[in-house]
Short mmCIF file of C-alpha atoms and ligand atoms in Angstrom, two decimals:
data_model
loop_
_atom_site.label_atom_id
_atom_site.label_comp_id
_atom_site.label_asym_id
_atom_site.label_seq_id
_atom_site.Cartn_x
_atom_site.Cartn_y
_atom_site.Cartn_z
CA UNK D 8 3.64 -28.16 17.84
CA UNK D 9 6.15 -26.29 19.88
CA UNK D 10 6.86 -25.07 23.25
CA UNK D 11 6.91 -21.37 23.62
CA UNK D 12 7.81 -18.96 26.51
CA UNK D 13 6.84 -15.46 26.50
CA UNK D 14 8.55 -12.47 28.56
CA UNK D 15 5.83 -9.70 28.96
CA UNK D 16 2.49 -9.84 28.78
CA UNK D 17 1.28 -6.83 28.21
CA UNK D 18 -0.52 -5.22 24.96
CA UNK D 19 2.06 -7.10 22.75
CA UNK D 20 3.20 -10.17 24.85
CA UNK D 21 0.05 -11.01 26.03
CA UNK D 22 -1.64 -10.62 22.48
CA UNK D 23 1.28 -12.69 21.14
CA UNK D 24 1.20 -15.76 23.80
CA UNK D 25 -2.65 -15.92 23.32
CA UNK D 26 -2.54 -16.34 19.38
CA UNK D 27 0.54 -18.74 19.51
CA UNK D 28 -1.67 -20.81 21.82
CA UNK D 29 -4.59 -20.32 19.22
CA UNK D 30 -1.98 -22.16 16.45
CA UNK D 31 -1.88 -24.83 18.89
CA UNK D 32 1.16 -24.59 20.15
CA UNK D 33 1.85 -24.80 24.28
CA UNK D 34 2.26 -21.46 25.59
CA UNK D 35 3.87 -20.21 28.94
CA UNK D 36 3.23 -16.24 29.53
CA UNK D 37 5.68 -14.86 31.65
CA UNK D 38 5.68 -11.74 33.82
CA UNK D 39 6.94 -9.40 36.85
CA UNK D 40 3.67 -7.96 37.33
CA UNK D 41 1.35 -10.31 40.31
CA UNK D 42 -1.91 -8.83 38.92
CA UNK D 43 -1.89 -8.88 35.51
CA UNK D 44 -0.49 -12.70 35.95
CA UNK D 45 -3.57 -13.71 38.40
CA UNK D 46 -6.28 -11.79 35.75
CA UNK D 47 -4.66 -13.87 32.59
CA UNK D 48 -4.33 -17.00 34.76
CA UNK D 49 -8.26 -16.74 35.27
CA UNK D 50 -8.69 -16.05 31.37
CA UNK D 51 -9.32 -12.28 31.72
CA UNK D 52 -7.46 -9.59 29.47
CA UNK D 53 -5.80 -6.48 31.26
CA UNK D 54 -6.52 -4.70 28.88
CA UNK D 55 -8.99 -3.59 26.65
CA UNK D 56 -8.46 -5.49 23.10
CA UNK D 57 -11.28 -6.05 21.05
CA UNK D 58 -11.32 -10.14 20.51
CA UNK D 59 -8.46 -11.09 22.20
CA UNK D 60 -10.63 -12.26 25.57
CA UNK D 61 -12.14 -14.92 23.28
CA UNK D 62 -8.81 -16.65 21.96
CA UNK D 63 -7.22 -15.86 25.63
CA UNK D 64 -10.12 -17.54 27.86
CA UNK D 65 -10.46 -20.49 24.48
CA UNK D 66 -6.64 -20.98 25.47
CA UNK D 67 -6.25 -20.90 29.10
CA UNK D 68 -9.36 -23.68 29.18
CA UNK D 69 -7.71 -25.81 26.74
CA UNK D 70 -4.54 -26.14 28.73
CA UNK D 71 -2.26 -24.82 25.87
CA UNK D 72 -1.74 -21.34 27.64
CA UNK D 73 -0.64 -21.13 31.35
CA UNK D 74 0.94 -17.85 33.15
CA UNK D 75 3.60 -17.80 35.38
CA UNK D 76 6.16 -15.26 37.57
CA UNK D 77 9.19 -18.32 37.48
CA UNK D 78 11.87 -17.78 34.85
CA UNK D 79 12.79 -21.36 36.09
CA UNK D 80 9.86 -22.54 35.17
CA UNK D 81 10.00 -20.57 31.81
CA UNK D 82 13.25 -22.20 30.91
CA UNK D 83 12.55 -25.98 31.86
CA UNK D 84 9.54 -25.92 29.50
CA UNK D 85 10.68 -24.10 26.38
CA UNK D 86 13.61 -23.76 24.15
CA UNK D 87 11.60 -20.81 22.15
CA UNK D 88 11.51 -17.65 23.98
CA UNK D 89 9.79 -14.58 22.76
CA UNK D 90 10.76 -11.21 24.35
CA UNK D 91 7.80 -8.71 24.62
CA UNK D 92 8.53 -6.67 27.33
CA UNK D 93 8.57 -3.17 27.40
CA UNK D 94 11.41 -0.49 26.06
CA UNK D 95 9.65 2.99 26.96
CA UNK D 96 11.36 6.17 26.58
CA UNK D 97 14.05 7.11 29.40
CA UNK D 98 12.90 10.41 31.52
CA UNK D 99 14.54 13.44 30.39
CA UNK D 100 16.09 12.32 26.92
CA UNK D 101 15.38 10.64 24.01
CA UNK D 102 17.22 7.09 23.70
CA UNK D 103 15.14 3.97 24.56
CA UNK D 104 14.72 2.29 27.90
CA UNK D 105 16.21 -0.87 27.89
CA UNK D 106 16.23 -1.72 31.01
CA UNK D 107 13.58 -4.36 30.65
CA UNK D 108 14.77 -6.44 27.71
CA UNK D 109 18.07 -6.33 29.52
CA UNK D 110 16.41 -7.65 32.64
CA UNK D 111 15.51 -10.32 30.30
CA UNK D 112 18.28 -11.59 28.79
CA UNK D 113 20.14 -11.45 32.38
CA UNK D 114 17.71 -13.53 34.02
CA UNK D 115 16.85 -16.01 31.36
CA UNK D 116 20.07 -16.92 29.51
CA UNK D 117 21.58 -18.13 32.67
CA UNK D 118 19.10 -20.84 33.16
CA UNK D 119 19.24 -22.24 29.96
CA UNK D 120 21.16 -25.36 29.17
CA UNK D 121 20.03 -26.60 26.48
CA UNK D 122 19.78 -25.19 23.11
CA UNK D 123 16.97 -22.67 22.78
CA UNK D 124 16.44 -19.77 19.88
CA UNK D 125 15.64 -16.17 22.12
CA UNK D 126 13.23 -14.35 19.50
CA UNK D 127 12.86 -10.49 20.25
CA UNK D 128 9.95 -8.98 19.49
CA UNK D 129 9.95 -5.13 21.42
CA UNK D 130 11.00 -2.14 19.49
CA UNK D 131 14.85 -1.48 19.76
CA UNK D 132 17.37 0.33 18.37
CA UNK D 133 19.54 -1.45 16.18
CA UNK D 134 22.34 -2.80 17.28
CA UNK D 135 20.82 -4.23 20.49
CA UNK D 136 20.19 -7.51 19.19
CA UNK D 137 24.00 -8.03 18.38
CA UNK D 138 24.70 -6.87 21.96
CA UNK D 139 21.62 -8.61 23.85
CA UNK D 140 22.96 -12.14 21.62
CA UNK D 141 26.83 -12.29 22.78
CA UNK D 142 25.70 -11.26 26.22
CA UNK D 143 23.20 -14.66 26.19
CA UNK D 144 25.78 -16.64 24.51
CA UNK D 145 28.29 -15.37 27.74
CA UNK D 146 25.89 -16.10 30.56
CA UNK D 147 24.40 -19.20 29.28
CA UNK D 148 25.57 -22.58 30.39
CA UNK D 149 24.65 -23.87 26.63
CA UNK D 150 26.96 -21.15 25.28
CA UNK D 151 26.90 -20.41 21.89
CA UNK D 152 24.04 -22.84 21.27
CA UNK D 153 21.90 -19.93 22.05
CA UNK D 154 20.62 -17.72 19.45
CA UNK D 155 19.22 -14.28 19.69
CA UNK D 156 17.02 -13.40 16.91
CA UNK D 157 14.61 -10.26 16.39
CA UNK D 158 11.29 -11.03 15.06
CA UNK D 159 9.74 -7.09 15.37
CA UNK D 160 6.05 -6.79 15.90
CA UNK D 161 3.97 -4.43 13.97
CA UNK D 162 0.66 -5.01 15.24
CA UNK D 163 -2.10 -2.40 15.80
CA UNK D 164 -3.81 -2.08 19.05
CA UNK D 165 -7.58 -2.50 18.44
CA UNK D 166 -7.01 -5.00 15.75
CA UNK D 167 -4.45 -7.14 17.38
CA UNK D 168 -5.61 -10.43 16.99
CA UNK D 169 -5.60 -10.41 13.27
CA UNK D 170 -2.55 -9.06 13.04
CA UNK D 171 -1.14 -11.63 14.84
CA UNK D 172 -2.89 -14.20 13.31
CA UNK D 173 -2.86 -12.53 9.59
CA UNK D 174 0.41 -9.76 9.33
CA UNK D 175 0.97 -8.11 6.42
CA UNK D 176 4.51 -9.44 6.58
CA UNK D 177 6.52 -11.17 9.04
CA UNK D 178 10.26 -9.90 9.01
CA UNK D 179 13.44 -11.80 10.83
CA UNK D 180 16.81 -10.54 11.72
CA UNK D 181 19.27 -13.21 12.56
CA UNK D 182 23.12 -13.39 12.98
CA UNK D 183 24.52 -13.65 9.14
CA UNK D 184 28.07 -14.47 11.06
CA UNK D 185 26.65 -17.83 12.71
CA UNK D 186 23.11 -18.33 11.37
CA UNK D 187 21.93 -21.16 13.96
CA UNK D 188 18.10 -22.34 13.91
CA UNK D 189 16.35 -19.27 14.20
CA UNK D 190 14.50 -19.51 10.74
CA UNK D 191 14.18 -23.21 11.20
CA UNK D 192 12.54 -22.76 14.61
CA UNK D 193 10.36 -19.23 12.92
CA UNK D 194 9.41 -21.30 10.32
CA UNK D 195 7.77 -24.43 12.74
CA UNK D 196 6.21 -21.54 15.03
CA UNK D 197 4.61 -19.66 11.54
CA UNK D 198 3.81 -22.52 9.76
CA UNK D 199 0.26 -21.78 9.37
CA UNK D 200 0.74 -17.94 8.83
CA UNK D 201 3.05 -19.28 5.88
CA UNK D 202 0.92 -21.56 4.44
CA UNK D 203 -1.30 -18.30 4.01
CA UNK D 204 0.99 -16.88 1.76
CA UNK D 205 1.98 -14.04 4.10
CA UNK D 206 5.65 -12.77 3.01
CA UNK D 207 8.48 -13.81 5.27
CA UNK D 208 11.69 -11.31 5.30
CA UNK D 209 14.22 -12.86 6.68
CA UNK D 210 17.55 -10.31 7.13
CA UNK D 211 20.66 -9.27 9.20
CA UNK D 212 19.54 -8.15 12.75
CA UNK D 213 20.22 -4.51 12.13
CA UNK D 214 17.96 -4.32 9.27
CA UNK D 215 15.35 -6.13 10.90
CA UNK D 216 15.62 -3.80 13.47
CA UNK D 217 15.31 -0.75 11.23
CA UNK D 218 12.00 -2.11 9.48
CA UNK D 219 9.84 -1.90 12.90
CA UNK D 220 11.77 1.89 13.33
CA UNK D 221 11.11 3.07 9.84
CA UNK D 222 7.79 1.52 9.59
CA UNK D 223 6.95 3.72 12.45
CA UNK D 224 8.72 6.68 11.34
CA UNK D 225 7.19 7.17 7.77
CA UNK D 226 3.84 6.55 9.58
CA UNK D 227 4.40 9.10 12.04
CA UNK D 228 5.67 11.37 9.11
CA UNK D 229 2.54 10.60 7.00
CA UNK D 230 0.53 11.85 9.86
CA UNK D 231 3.04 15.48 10.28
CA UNK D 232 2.54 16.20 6.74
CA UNK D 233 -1.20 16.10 6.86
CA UNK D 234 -1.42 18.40 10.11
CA UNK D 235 0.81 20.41 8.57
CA UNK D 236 -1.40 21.07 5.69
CA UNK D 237 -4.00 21.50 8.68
CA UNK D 238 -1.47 24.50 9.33
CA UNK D 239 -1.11 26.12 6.22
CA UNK D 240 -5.12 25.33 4.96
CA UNK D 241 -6.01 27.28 8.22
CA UNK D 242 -4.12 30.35 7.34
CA UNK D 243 -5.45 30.04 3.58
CA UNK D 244 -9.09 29.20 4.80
CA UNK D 245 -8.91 25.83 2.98
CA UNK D 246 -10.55 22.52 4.00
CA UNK D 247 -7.59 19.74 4.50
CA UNK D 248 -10.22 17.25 4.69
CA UNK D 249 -11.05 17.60 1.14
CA UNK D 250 -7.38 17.98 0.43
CA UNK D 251 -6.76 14.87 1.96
CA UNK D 252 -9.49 13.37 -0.23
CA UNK D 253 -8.13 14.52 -3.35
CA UNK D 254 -4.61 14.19 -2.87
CA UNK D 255 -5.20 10.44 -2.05
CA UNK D 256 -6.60 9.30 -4.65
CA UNK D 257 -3.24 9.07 -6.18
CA UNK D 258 -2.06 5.52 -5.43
CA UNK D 259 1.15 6.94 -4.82
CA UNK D 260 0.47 8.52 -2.03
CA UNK D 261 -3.26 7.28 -0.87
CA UNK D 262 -5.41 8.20 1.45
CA UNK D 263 -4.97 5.77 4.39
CA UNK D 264 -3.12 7.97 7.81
CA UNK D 265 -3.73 11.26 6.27
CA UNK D 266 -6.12 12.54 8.70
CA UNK D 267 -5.45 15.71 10.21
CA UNK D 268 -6.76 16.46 13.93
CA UNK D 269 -5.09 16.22 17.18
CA UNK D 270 -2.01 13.93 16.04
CA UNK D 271 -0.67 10.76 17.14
CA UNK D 272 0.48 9.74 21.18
CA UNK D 273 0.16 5.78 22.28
CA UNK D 274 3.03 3.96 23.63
CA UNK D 275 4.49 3.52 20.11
CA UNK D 276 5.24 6.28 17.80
CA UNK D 277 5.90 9.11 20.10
CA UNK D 278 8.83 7.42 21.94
CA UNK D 279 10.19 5.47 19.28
CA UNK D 280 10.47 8.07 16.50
CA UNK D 281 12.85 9.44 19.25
CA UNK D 282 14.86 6.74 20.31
CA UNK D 283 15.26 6.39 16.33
CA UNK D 284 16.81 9.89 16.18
CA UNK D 285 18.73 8.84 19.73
CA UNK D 286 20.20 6.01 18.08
CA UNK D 287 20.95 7.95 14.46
CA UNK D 288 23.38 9.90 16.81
CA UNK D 289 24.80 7.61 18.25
CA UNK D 290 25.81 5.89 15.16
CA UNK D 291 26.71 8.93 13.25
CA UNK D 292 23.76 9.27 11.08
CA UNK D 293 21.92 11.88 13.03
CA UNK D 294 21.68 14.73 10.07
CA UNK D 295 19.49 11.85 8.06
CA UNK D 296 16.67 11.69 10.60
CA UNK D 297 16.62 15.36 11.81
CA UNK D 298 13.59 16.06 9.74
CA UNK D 299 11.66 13.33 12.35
CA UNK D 300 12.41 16.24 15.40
CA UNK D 301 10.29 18.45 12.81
CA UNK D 302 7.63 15.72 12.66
CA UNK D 303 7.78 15.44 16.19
CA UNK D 304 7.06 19.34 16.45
CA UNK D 305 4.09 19.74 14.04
CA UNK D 306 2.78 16.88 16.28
CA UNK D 307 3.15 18.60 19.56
CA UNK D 308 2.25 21.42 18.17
CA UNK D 309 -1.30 20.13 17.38
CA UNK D 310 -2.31 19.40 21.22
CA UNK D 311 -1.39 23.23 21.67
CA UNK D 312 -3.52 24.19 18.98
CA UNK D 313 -6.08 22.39 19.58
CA UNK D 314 -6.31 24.20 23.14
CA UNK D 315 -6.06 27.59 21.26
CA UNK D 316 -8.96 26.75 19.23
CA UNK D 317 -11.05 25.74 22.49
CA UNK D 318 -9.89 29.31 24.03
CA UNK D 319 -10.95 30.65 21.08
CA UNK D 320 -14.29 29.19 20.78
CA UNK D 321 -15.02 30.13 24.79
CA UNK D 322 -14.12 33.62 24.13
CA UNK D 323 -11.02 34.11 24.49
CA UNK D 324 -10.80 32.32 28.22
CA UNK D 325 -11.08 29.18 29.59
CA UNK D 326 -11.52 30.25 33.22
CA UNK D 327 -14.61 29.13 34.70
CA UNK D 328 -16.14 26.82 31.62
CA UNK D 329 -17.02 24.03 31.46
CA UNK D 330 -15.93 21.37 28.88
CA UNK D 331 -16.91 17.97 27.54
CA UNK D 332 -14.18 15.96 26.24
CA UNK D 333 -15.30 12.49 24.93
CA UNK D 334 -12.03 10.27 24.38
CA UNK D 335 -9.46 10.10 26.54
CA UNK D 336 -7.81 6.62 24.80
CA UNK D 337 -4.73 7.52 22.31
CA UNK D 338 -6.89 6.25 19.40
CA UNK D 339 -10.38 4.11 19.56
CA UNK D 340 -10.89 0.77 20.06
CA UNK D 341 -8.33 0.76 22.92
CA UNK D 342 -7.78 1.85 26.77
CA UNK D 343 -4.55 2.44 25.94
CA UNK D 344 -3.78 6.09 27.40
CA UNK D 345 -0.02 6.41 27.13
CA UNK D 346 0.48 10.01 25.73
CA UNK D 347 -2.56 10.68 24.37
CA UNK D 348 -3.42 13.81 22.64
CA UNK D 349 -6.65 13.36 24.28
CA UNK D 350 -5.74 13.30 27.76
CA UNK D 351 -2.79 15.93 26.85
CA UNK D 352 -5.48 18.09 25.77
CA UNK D 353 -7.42 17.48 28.13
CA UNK D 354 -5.42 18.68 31.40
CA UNK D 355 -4.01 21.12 29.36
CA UNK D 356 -7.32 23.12 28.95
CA UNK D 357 -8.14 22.44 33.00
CA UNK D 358 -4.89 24.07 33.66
CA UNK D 359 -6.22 26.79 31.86
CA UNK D 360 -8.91 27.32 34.69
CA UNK D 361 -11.75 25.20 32.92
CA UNK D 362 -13.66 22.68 34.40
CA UNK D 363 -13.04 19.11 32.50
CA UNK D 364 -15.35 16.67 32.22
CA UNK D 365 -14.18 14.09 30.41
CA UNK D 366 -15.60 10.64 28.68
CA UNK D 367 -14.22 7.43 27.09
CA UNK D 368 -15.92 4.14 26.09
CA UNK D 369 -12.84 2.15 27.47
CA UNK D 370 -10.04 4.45 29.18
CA UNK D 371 -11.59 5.67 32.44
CA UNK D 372 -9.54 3.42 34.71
CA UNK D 373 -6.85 3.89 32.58
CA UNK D 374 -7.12 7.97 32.50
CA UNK D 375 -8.16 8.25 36.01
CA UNK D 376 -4.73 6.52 37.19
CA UNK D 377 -2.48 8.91 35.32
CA UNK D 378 -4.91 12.28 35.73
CA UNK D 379 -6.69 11.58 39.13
CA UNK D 380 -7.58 15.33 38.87
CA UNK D 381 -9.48 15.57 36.21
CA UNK D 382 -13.57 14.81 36.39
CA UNK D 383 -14.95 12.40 34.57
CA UNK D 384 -18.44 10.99 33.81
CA UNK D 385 -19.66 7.56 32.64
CA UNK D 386 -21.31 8.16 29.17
CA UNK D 387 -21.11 10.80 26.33
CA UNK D 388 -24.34 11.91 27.49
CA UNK D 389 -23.40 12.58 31.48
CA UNK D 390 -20.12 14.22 29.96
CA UNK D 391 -21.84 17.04 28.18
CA UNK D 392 -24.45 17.61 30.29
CA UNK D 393 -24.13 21.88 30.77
CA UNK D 394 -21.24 22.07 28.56
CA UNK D 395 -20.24 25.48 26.99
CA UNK D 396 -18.20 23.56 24.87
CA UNK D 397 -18.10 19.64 23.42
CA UNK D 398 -15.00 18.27 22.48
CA UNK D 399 -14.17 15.17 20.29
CA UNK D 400 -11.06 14.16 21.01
CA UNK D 401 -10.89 10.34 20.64
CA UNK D 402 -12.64 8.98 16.71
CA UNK D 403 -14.78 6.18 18.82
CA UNK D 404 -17.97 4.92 16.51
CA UNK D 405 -20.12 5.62 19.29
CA UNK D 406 -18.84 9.48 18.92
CA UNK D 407 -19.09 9.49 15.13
CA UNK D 408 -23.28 8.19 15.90
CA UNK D 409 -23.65 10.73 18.23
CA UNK D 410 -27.01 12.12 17.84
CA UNK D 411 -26.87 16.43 17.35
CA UNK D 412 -31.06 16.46 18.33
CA UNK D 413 -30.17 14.00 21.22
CA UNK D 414 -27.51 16.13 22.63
CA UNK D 415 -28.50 19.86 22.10
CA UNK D 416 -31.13 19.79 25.18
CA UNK D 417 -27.92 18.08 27.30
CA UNK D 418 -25.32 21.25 26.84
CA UNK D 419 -25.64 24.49 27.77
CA UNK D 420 -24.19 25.98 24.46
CA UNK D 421 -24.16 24.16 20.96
CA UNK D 422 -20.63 24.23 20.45
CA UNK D 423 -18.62 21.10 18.84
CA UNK D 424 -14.62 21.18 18.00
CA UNK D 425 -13.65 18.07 15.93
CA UNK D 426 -10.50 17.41 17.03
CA UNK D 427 -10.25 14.26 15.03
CA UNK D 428 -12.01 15.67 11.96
CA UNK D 429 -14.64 12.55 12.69
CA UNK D 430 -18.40 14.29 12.39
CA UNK D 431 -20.22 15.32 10.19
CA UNK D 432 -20.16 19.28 9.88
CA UNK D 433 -23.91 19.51 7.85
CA UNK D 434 -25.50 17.49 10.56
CA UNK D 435 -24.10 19.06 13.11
CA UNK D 436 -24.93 22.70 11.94
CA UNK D 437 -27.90 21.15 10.71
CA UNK D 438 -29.36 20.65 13.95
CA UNK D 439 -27.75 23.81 15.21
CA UNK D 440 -24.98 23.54 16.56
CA UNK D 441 -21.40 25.33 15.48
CA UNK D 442 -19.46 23.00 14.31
CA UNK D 443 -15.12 23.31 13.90
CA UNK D 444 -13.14 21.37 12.57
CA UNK D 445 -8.99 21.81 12.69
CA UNK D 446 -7.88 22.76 9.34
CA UNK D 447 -11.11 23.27 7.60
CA UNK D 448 -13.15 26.58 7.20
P1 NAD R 23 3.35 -3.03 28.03
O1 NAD R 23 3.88 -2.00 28.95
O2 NAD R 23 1.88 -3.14 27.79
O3 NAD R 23 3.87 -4.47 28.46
C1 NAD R 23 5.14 -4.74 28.94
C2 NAD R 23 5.04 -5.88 29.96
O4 NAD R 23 6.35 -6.35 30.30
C3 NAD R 23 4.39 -5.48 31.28
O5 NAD R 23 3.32 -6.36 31.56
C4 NAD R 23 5.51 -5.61 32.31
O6 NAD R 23 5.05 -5.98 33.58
C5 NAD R 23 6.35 -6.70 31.67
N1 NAD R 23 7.73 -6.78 32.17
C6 NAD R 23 8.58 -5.78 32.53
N2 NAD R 23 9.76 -6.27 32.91
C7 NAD R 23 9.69 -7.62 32.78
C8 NAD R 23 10.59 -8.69 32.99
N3 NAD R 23 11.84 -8.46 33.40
N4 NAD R 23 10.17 -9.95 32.75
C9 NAD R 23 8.91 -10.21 32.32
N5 NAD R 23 8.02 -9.23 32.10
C10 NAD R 23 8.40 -7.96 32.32
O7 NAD R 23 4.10 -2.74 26.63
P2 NAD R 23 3.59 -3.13 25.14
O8 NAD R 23 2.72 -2.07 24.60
O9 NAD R 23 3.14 -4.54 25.14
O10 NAD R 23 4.99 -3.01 24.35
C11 NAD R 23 6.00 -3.96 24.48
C12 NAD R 23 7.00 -3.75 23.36
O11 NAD R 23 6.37 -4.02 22.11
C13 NAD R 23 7.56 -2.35 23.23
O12 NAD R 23 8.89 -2.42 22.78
C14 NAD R 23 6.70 -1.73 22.15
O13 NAD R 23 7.34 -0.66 21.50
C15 NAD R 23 6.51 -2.92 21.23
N6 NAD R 23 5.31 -2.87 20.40
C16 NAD R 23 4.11 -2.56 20.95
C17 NAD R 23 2.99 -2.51 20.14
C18 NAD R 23 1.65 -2.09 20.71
O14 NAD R 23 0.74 -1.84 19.93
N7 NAD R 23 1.48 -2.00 22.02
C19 NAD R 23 3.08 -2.82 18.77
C20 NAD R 23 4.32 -3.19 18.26
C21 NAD R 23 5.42 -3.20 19.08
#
């Protein structure tokens, strides 16, 4: 079993040192952040994650996983490092932050002197791997018996433990010029996940580097071309649910991240689709990713008309209504809140003079900290209670169960907008209520 150190603890890092721990090896979390250090050292998760309290509280009992603020201390136990810190996107352009992983690599490679393999697992542009491995090799006192390798992650909030544990594919860049121990050392740390069959990629950095990017890209895509659909079957008075349906089927292009609604936000594809199209300039590629600002428009575009379709519904105005929005998170089974449509939406339509009331089975703390301003209640029920309007904004289960007969004596009028195209309409209008839907009849 090895020794592992990882940078960041947040939704990935924290995720990641908690399942390494769970395949036995010895884990040392590492962070900046004083609070979210003391909650993991006490076996509590940050964050909401649905399983990951389990393995993390399992782990921190056993002994295997400790937490710590000491690069020091980081370096004297292991000679793996994984880098999961954060690379948001900069404030007023596109291009990735890097300030973090940089912060990283400055503090860490200068305490280590032995050999140790630094595995990157945050979302970067390529060509930062090449850069972030000669600057380790320069400030390390075991020189070029460091390695920088990039090891992206592609797991999904809400079902991060498993795909951790059980990834479609693992994929690692490492230095073709002086290919040191990186697989070797991948290979010890994976062993189990390889014994499961799961495919192992291993590549150059850049490429590696450009999986996580286009992975996120043709998702992001996926989800434009279905909204815009939405679009066009709103002007035509079709139903892009049923087109949806239909036009997945085919196994060519299936049916999985072809729901219309609201669009995509979270700490992920938003920013990185950009710092893609940042970087694609940079290297002199930038005319083959402009079609990704389009992407990036039809998504904006549906918070806006979302908003529309809530004026619409009021009467034209939003001043002086009052409006239910249940789901704040950027998609359910998280609290994760980081440009979410929901919350987007949200203050958008209280700008507009309406009074927001708003609702989320995990993101209140989370929503409250970034929209202080906004009201909010603390169930589905409280939410609605004399609504003019009910909005879905977040697909939670609970949301999809909601009862139409339970709620209708709650609001003040029987109005539902679907922004996640999550109900369904016959109940609803069953029980009396009008239903909408975005980009259905
Ligand atoms: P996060 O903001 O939740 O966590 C980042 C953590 O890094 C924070 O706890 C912060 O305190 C810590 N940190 C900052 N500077 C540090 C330093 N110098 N040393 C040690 N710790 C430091 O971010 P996240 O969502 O976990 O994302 C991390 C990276 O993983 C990003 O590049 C992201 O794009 C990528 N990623 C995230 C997901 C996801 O679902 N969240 C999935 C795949 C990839």
């Amino acid at each position: 079993m090895s020794r592992i150190a990882v940078f960041g603890t947040g939704y990935l890092g924290a995720t990641h040192a908690a399942c390494m721990a769970e395949l036995g090896h010895e884990v040392l979390g590492v962070d900046v952040d004083p609070a979210k250090l003391a909650k993991l050292e006490a076996g509590e998760v940050p964050f909401y994650e649905p399983g990951l309290d389990d393995v993390l509280k399992r782990n921190v009992e056993n002994g295997r996983l400790r937490f710590t603020a000491s690069y020091e201390e980081a370096a004297a136990f292991a000679d793996i490092h994984f880098i999961g810190v954060g690379t948001p996107q900069k404030k007023g352009e596109f291009a990735a932050d890097l300030r973090y992983v940089d912060a990283v690599v400055e503090t860490l490679a200068p305490l280590l002197d032995r050999p140790a393999v630094i595995f990157g697992k945050s979302t970067v542009p390529v060509g930062t791997a090449k850069r972030l491995g000669e600057r380790a090799r320069a400030l390390a006192p075991a020189g070029n018996d460091v390695e920088v390798a990039w090891n992206p992650e592609f797991l999904r909030e809400g079902y991060a433990v498993a795909d951790t544990l059980h990834p479609d594919r693992m994929v690692l860049g490492i230095d073709p010029e002086s290919p040191g121990r990186a697989e070797e050392v991948a290979r010890v740390v994976y062993a189990q996940l390889l014994e499961e069959g799961i495919p192992f990629i291993v590549t150059d950095l850049a490429t590696s580097e450009l999986v996580k990017t286009a992975a996120n890209a043709f998702l992001a895509t996926k989800i434009s071309f279905i909204n815009a659909m939405a679009e066009v079957c709103e002007a035509a008075d079709a139903d892009v649910t049923v087109l949806a349906d239909a036009i997945g089927h085919d196994a060519r292009i299936g049916r999985r991240f072809l729901n219309a609604g609201i669009g995509f936000g979270g700490g992920c594809l938003p920013k990185d689709i950009r710092a893609f199209m940042a970087r694609a300039g940079e290297i002199g590629a930038d005319e083959a990713l402009t079609f990704l600002r389009e992407v990036d428009n039809i998504n904006m575009r549906r918070r806006t008309r979302m908003v529309d379709a809530v004026r619409e519904a009021t009467g034209g105005s939003l001043l002086g209504t009052r409006v239910a929005v249940l789901g704040a998170a950027f998609k359910p089974n998280s609290d994760d809140v980081r440009d979410s449509p929901a919350l987007n939406i949200a203050g958008q339509i209280q700008l507009q003079g309406a009074s927001v009331v708003v609702f989320d089975p995990q993101a209140i703390m989370n929503s409250r900290a970034l929209f202080p301003t906004l009201e909010y209640a603390y169930s589905a029920l409280d939410a609605c209670e004399r609504a003019d309007i009910v909005l879905v904004l977040t697909e939670w289960q609970e949301f999809r169960e909601l009862d139409p007969q339970a709620l209708a004596p709650v609001v003040k009028n029987k109005v539902i907008l679907d922004g996640r195209n999550c109900l369904d309409p016959q109940r609803w209008r069953r029980a009396g209520w009008t239903y909408r839907g975005l980009g259905r009849r």
